[in-house]
Structure formats: structure tokens, C-alpha cells
XYZ file of C-alpha atoms in Angstrom:
400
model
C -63.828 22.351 -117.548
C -60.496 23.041 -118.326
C -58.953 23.441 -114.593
C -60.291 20.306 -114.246
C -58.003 16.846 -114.952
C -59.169 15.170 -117.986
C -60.058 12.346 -115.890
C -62.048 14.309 -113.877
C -64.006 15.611 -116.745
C -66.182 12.458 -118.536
C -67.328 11.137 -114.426
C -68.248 14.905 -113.679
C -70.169 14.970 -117.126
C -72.327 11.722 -115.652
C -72.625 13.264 -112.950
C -74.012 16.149 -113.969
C -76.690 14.473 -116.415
C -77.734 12.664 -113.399
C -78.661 15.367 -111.743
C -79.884 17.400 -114.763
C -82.343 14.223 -115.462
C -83.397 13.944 -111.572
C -84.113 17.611 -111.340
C -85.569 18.147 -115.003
C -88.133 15.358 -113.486
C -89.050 17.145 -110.631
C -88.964 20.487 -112.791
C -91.717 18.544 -115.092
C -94.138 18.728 -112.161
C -94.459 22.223 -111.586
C -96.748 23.542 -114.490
C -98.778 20.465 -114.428
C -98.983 19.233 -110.339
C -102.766 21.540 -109.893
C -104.580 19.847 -112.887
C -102.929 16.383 -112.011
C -104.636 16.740 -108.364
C -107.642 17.743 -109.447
C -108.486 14.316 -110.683
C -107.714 13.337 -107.247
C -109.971 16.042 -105.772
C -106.973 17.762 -104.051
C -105.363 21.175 -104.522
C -103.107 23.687 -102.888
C -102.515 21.287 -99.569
C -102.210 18.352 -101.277
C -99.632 19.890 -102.960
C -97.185 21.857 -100.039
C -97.761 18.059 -98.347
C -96.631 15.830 -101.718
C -93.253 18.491 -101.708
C -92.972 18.329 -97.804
C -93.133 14.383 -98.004
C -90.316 14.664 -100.756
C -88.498 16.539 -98.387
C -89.313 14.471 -95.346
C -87.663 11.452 -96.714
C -84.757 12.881 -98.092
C -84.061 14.459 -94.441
C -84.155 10.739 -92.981
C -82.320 8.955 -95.908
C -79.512 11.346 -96.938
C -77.112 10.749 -93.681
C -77.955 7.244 -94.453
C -76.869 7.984 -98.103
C -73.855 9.975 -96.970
C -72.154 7.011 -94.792
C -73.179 4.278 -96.781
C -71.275 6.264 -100.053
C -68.127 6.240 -97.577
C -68.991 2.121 -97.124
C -70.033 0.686 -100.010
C -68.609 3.177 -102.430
C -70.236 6.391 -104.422
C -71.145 4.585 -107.533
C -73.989 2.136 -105.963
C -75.236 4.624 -104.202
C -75.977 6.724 -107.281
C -77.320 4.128 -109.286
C -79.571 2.869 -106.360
C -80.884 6.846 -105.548
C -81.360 7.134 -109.404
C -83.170 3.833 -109.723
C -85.326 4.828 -106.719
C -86.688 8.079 -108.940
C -87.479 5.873 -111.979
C -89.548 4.141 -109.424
C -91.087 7.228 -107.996
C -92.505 8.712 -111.144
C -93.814 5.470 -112.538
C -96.048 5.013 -109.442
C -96.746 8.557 -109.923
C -98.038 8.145 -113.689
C -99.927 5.420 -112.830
C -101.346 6.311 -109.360
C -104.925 6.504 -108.852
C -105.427 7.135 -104.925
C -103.960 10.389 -103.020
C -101.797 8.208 -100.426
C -100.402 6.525 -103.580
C -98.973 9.566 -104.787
C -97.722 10.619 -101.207
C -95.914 7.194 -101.535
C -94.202 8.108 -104.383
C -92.842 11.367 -104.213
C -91.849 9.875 -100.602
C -89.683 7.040 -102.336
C -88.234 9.724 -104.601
C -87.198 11.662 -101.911
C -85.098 8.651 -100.917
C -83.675 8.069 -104.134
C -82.327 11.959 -103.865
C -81.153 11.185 -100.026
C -79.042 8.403 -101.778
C -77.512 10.014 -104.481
C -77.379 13.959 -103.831
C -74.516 12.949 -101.075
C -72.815 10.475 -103.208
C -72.680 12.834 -105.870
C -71.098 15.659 -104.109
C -68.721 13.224 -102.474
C -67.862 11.860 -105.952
C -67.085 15.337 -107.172
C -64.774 15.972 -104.030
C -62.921 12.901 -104.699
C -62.003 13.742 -107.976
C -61.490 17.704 -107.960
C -58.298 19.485 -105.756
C -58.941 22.329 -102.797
C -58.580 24.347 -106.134
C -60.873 23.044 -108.475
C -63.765 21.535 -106.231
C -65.544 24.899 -106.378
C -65.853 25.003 -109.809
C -66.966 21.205 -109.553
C -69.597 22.049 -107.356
C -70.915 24.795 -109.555
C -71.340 22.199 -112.465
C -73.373 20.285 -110.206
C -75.316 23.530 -109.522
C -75.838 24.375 -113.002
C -76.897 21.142 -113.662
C -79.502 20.933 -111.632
C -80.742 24.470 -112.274
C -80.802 23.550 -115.789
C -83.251 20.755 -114.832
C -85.334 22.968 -113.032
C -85.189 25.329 -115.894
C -86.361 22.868 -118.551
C -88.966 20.974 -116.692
C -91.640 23.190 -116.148
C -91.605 23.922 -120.027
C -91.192 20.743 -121.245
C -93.632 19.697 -118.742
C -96.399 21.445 -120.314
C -95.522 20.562 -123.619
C -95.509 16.771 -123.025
C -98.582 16.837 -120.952
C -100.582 17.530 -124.593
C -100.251 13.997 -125.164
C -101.841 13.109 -121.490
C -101.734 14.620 -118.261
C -99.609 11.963 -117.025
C -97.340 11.451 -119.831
C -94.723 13.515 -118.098
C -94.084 11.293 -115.418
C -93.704 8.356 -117.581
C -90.927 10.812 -119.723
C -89.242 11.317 -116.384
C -89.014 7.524 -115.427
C -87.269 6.824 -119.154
C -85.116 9.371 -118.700
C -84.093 8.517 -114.998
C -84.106 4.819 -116.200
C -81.340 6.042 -119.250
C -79.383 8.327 -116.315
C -78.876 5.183 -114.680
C -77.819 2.900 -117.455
C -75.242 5.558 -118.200
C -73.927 5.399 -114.341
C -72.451 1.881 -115.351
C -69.527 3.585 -117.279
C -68.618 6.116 -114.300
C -65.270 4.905 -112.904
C -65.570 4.037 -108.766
C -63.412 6.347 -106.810
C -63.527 4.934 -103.471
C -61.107 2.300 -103.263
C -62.348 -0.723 -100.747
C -58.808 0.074 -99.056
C -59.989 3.644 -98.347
C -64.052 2.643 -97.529
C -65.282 3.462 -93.677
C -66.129 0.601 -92.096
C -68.732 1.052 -89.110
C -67.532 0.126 -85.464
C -69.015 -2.944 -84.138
C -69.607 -1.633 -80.505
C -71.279 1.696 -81.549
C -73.919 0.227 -84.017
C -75.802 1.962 -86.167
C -76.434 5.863 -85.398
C -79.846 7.167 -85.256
C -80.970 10.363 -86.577
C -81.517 12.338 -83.398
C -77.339 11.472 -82.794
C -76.409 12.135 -85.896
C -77.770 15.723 -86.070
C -76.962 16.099 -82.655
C -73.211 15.245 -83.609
C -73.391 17.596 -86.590
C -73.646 20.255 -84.044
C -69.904 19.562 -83.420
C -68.776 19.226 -86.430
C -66.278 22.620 -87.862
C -68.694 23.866 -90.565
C -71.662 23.354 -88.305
C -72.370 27.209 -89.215
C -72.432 26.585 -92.842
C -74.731 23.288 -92.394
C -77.407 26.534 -90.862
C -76.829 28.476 -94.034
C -77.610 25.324 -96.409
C -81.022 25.087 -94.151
C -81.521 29.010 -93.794
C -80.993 29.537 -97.637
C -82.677 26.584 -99.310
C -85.492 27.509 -96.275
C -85.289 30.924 -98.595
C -85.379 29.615 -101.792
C -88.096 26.769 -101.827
C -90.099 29.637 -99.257
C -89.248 32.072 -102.331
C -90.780 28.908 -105.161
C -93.679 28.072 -103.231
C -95.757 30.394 -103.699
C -93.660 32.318 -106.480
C -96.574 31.853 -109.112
C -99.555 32.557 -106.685
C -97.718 35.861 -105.845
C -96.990 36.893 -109.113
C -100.678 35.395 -110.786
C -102.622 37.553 -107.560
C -100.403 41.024 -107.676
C -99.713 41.161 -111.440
C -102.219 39.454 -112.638
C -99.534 37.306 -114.774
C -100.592 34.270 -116.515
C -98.622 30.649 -116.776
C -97.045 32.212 -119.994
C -95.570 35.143 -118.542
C -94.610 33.272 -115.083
C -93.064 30.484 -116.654
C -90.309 33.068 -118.947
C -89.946 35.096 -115.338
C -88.579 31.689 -113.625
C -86.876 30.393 -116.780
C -84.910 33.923 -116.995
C -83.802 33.716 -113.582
C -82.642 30.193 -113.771
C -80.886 30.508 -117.244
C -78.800 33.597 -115.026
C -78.193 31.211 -111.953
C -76.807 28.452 -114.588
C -74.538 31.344 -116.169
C -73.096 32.565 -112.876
C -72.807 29.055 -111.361
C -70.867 27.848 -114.895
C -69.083 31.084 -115.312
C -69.172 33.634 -112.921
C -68.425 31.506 -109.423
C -65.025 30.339 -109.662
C -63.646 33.758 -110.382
C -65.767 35.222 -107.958
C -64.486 33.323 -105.275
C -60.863 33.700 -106.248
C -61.355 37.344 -106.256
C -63.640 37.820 -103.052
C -62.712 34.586 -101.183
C -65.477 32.236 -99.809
C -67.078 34.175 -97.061
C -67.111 37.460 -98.685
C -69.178 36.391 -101.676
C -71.227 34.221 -99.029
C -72.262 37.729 -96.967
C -72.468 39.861 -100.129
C -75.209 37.196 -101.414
C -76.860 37.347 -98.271
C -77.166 40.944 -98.290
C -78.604 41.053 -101.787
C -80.948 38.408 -101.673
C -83.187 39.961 -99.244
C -82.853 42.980 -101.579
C -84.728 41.400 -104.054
C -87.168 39.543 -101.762
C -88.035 43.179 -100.673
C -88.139 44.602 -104.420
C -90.406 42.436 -105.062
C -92.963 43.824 -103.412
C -93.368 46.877 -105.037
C -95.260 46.232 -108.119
C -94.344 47.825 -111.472
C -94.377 45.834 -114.536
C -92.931 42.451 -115.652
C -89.372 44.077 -117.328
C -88.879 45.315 -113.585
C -90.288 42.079 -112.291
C -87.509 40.146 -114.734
C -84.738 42.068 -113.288
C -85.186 41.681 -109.745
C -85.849 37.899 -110.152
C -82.846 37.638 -111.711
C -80.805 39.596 -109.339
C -82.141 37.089 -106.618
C -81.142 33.762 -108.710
C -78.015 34.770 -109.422
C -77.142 35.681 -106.222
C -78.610 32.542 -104.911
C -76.959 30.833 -107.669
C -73.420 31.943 -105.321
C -74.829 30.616 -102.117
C -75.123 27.053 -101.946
C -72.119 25.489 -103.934
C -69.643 28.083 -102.294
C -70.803 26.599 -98.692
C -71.088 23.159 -99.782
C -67.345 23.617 -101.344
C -66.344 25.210 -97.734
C -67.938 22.081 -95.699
C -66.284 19.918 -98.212
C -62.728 21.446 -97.465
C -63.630 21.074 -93.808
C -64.599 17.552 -94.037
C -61.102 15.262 -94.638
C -62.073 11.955 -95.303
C -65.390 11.788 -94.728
C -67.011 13.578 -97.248
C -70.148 11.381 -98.042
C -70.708 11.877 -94.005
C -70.214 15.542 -94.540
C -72.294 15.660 -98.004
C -74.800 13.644 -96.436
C -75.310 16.253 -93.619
C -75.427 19.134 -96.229
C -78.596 17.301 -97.955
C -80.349 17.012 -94.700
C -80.270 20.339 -93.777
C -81.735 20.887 -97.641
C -84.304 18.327 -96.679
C -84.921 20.414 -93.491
C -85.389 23.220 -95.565
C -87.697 21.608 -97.793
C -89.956 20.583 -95.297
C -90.465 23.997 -93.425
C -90.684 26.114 -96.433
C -93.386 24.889 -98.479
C -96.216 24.593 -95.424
C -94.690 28.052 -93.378
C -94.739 29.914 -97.108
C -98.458 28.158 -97.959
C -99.706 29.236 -94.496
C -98.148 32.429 -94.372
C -99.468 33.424 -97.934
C -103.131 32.761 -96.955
C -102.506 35.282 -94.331
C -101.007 38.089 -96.699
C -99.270 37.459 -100.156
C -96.346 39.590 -99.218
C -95.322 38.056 -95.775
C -93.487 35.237 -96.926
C -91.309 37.409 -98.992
C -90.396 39.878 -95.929
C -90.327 36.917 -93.514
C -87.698 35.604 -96.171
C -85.077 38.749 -96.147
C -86.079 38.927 -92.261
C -84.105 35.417 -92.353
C -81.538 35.956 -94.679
C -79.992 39.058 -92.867
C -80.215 37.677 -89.759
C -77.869 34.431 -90.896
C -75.318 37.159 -91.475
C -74.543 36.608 -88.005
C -73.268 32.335 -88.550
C -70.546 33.902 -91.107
C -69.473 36.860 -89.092
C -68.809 34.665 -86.279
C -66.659 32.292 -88.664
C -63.786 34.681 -88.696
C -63.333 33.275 -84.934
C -62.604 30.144 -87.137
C -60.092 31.028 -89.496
C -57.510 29.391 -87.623
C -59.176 26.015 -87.135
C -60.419 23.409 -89.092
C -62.009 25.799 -92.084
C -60.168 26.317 -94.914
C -61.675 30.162 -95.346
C -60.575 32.995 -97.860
C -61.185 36.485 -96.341
């Protein structure tokens, strides 16, 4: 961190955790969600609707998240989205009925509407134009580090009990938002939105519908196309490999933490120069070249060294996509960047509604068509940064 002011540094270190904690939690679920629904006589549907529902909620709750970080201030709004999750995974441990457990995941997908937003409008309060990529990659690598811990950690905890995990993740969420109280507030009252009177409150349908007039509407259709890609790609990731190699949990588990530990490298390391060097929308198209590349390697079976490879060539290039457009809507967004985070977490929601039920119902059709329907996807967003060149001399702050 050492672009970054030194009182930048401790508030992006919470923040990070935060999202390493809320992530590792979700992460947890992975190895252990099938034998946790079989005691609720539920499998593979169950579990595209319990991620859907996650998604679902934080589609409807994170413009809510966004505008109320620009009222009320970022750090509430953290602490309330964390607190949210700690209440999410104890109903979780301690569920007994299906609905229950739809219930849940749905109330953690509102704790991540409130603070996903609020975190990446934190992080653009206290970075420059010049350091705010590098602030979003932390926040990237943080959360990919979650994701990359969880499953493991998971399985080990889940020894002790099949639902001792989700009590684990409801400590640690309950510690990640103890720790919140020492973050610094950096929305002043004298610079908080307050809502017009005579307009009252928006409702979705407007406030989508206004997104589609916003400057980085194009890059709000890459957050949705790529995270479409990625939870599409993480789906069915273990089915795919388990029914074409044969793998087992073991093997699967080092394939996805190998990719992730690259993603966390490139997003720590690799981004900020990358950008500098290529500008924005370069390394945007370049990534969305090669990740249908891989999509489409991985197809062709070989063996799990070649397997490793091209899994890692798709995280790391993923690892590119999503904080260099979230650092470009940011730069287009002035002073209201909890409105503009809070519109880059709905299109994620968006995404992570679709892709789990297209990817499950595509996969029962043929294993390999939600990989090519994938790169079909991919490539053809090309087009919403080709067109941005048109846009160079607007709003967008763009390096070509």
C-alpha cells in the first residue's frame, strides 16, 4: 500500500477484513452446501435457488445500500450489512425447515446489498483518480482470498458438525463488525445527500431505468455480463470437472484454490501496473478476449496440470475485469459514489441470479454448453467497450 496515504491505509485494512470475513463465509459453504441439504431432502435445485435468493436480495437492497451510504454515511451502513450476515448464518446453523434456509441466505444477501456499496464508496473517498485502482484491487483480493479459504476451511471445520461452519462464520462476521467501530467516517454530514421531498423515494424499476442514463451505463453491462460469466463459470465448475475428469473434491478443491491464489496475486500486484501501462479499456478488451479462451480450453480434456493452467489463465484474467470497471464507474461518478457503487452491486446481483439457474439448466442439457454459451457472451460484450471510444471526450475518465 505504499501509493496509498497512510491514512488511507489502517480504514482500507478494515475494509478489506470485512470483506475477506463476508466472503470467507460464503466460501465455507461450497464444499459442504450438498450434504447440508440432504438432511433437508434437497439437492442440486435447492441449491442454484438458496444462491439465486442470495442474489435476489442483494439486487433489491444494494441501490438502497448505495444512497443510504451517501445519507447516513458509509460506516453504518457497513456495520448494519455486516451485522445482517452474522444474522444470516446463525439462522442458517440452526435452521431446520427448507424455507428457513431460503430466509437466510435471503437476509444475507441484504447484508451484502448494504455494505458491498458502502465499501467501494468508502474506498473512493479515501483513494485519488491515481490510487483508487489499486484500492479497488485490495478489495478484490480480499474477497478472492475469502473465497479461496472457505471452501477448505469449510471442510475442515465441518469434522466437528456439519453445521459448525456456519456458526464459525457468524463469530467471525460478529468480530468483522466489532472491528468496524474503529474505522474513521468519511462522509461528513456537511457533504451527505439529502433526498428531495417532492420526488420521494425511487423505486427499483426507476432507478435501473435511470441507470440507463447514467455515463458508464456500458460498464454497469460488463459488471452484469462478466460476473453473469464467472458465477455461470462456478456453478457448475465441480460437476464439470467431477463428470469429464472424473476429479474428486481433493483434486477440485487445489484446481479452484490455484486459480484464486493467481487472481489475488494479479489483483494485489499485477493490476495497477497493468493499467498504467495498457490504460483502462485496453486491459478491459484484452481480458475479454482471453477469458473466453479459457472457457473454450476447457473443453478439451487432457489431464489436471493442463486443467491447472487454463483455470488459472481464466482467474487471472478475470481477476483484471471487475475492479478496473468498477474503478472506471467510480471516476465517472463525482459525488455520488455510493449511488454509483450501489448500481455496480446490482448489476452483480443481476448476474447472480441468471447464472446459477441458466448454468444448472443448461448443464443438464450438455456439460459443455454453459462453458461455450459463456465465451459466446464474453466476446460479444466486446462491442459496450469498443463503442466507449465515442466517449472519451465526455464524462469517462478513459486511458486508451
Amino acid at each position: 500500500m505504499s501509493t496509498l496515504q497512510k491514512s488511507a491505509r489502517f480504514p482500507l485494512f478494515i475494509l478489506m477484513l470485512n470483506l475477506f470475513i463476508a466472503l470467507l463465509g460464503q466460501g465455507m459453504v461450497i464444499p459442504i452446501l450438498p450434504e447440508y441439504l440432504k438432511q433437508f431432502g434437497a439437492g442440486g435445485t435447492a441449491a442454484g435457488y438458496l444462491i439465486a435468493a442470495f442474489g435476489a436480495a442483494q439486487f433489491i437492497f444494494s441501490p438502497i445500500g448505495g444512497q443510504l451510504s451517501d445519507r447516513f454515511g458509509r460506516k453504518k451502513m457497513i456495520m448494519a450489512g455486516l451485522f445482517l450476515t452474522v444474522i444470516s448464518d446463525l439462522m442458517f446453523a440452526v435452521s431446520s425447515t427448507l424455507p428457513l434456509l431460503y430466509l437466510a441466505r435471503f437476509i444475507g444477501g441484504i447484508g451484502l446489498g448494504l455494505m458491498v456499496p458502502s465499501n467501494m464508496a468508502y474506498v473512493a473517498d479515501i483513494t485519488t483518480h491515481e490510487t483508487r485502482a489499486k484500492g479497488m484491487g485490495y478489495l478484490g483480493a480480499a474477497m478472492n482470498l475469502g473465497m479461496v479459504l472457505g471452501p477448505g476451511l469449510g471442510g475442515i471445520i465441518a469434522e466437528w458438525g456439519i453445521r459448525m461452519p456456519y456458526f464459525f462464520a457468524s463469530g467471525l462476521g460478529l468480530l468483522a463488525t466489532l472491528l468496524t467501530i474503529f474505522m474513521p467516517e468519511t462522509l461528513t454530514p456537511d457533504k451527505r445527500k439529502v433526498p428531495q421531498p417532492s420526488k420521494g423515494r425511487e423505486t427499483m424499476g426507476k432507478q435501473i431505468a435511470q441507470s440507463f442514463r447514467t455515463p458508464y451505463f456500458r460498464y454497469l453491462l460488463l459488471i452484469l455480463v462478466m460476473t453473469f460469466g464467472l458465477v455461470n463459470y462456478e456453478t457448475v465448475y465441480a460437476l464439470f470437472v467431477e463428470q469429464k475428469y472424473g476429479f474428486d473434491a481433493a483434486k477440485i478443491s487445489i484446481i479452484i484454490t490455484v486459480g484464486a491464489v493467481i487472481g489475488i496475486i494479479v489483483q494485489v500486484w499485477l493490476l495497477d501496473r497493468f493499467i498504467r501501462r495498457m490504460g483502462e479499456i485496453k486491459l478491459i478488451r484484452l481480458s475479454l478476449i482471453v477469458t473466453p479462451i479459457a472457457l473454450v480450453l476447457m473443453l478439451v480434456k487432457v489431464n489436471l496440470a493442463y486443467l491447472l493452467v487454463v483455470s488459472a489463465l481464466f482467474f487471472a484474467f478475470n481477476a483484471f475485469l471487475r475492479p478496473t470497471v468498477s474503478t472506471l464507474i467510480s471516476k465517472a461518478a463525482g459525488d455520488r459514489q455510493g449511488y454509483a457503487s450501489g448500481l455496480n452491486t446490482t448489476y452483480t446481483s443481476l448476474g447472480n441470479i441468471l447464472g446459477p439457474v441458466l448454468a444448472g439448466s443448461l448443464f443438464d442439457k450438455n456439460i459443455n454448453i454453459p462453458y461455450i454459451f459463456g465465451a459466446i457472451i464474453l466476446l460479444a460484450s466486446l462491442s459496450l467497450t469498443i463503442k466507449a471510444r465515442s466517449l472519451k471526450k465526455g464524462n469517462l475518465l478513459e486511458h486508451e
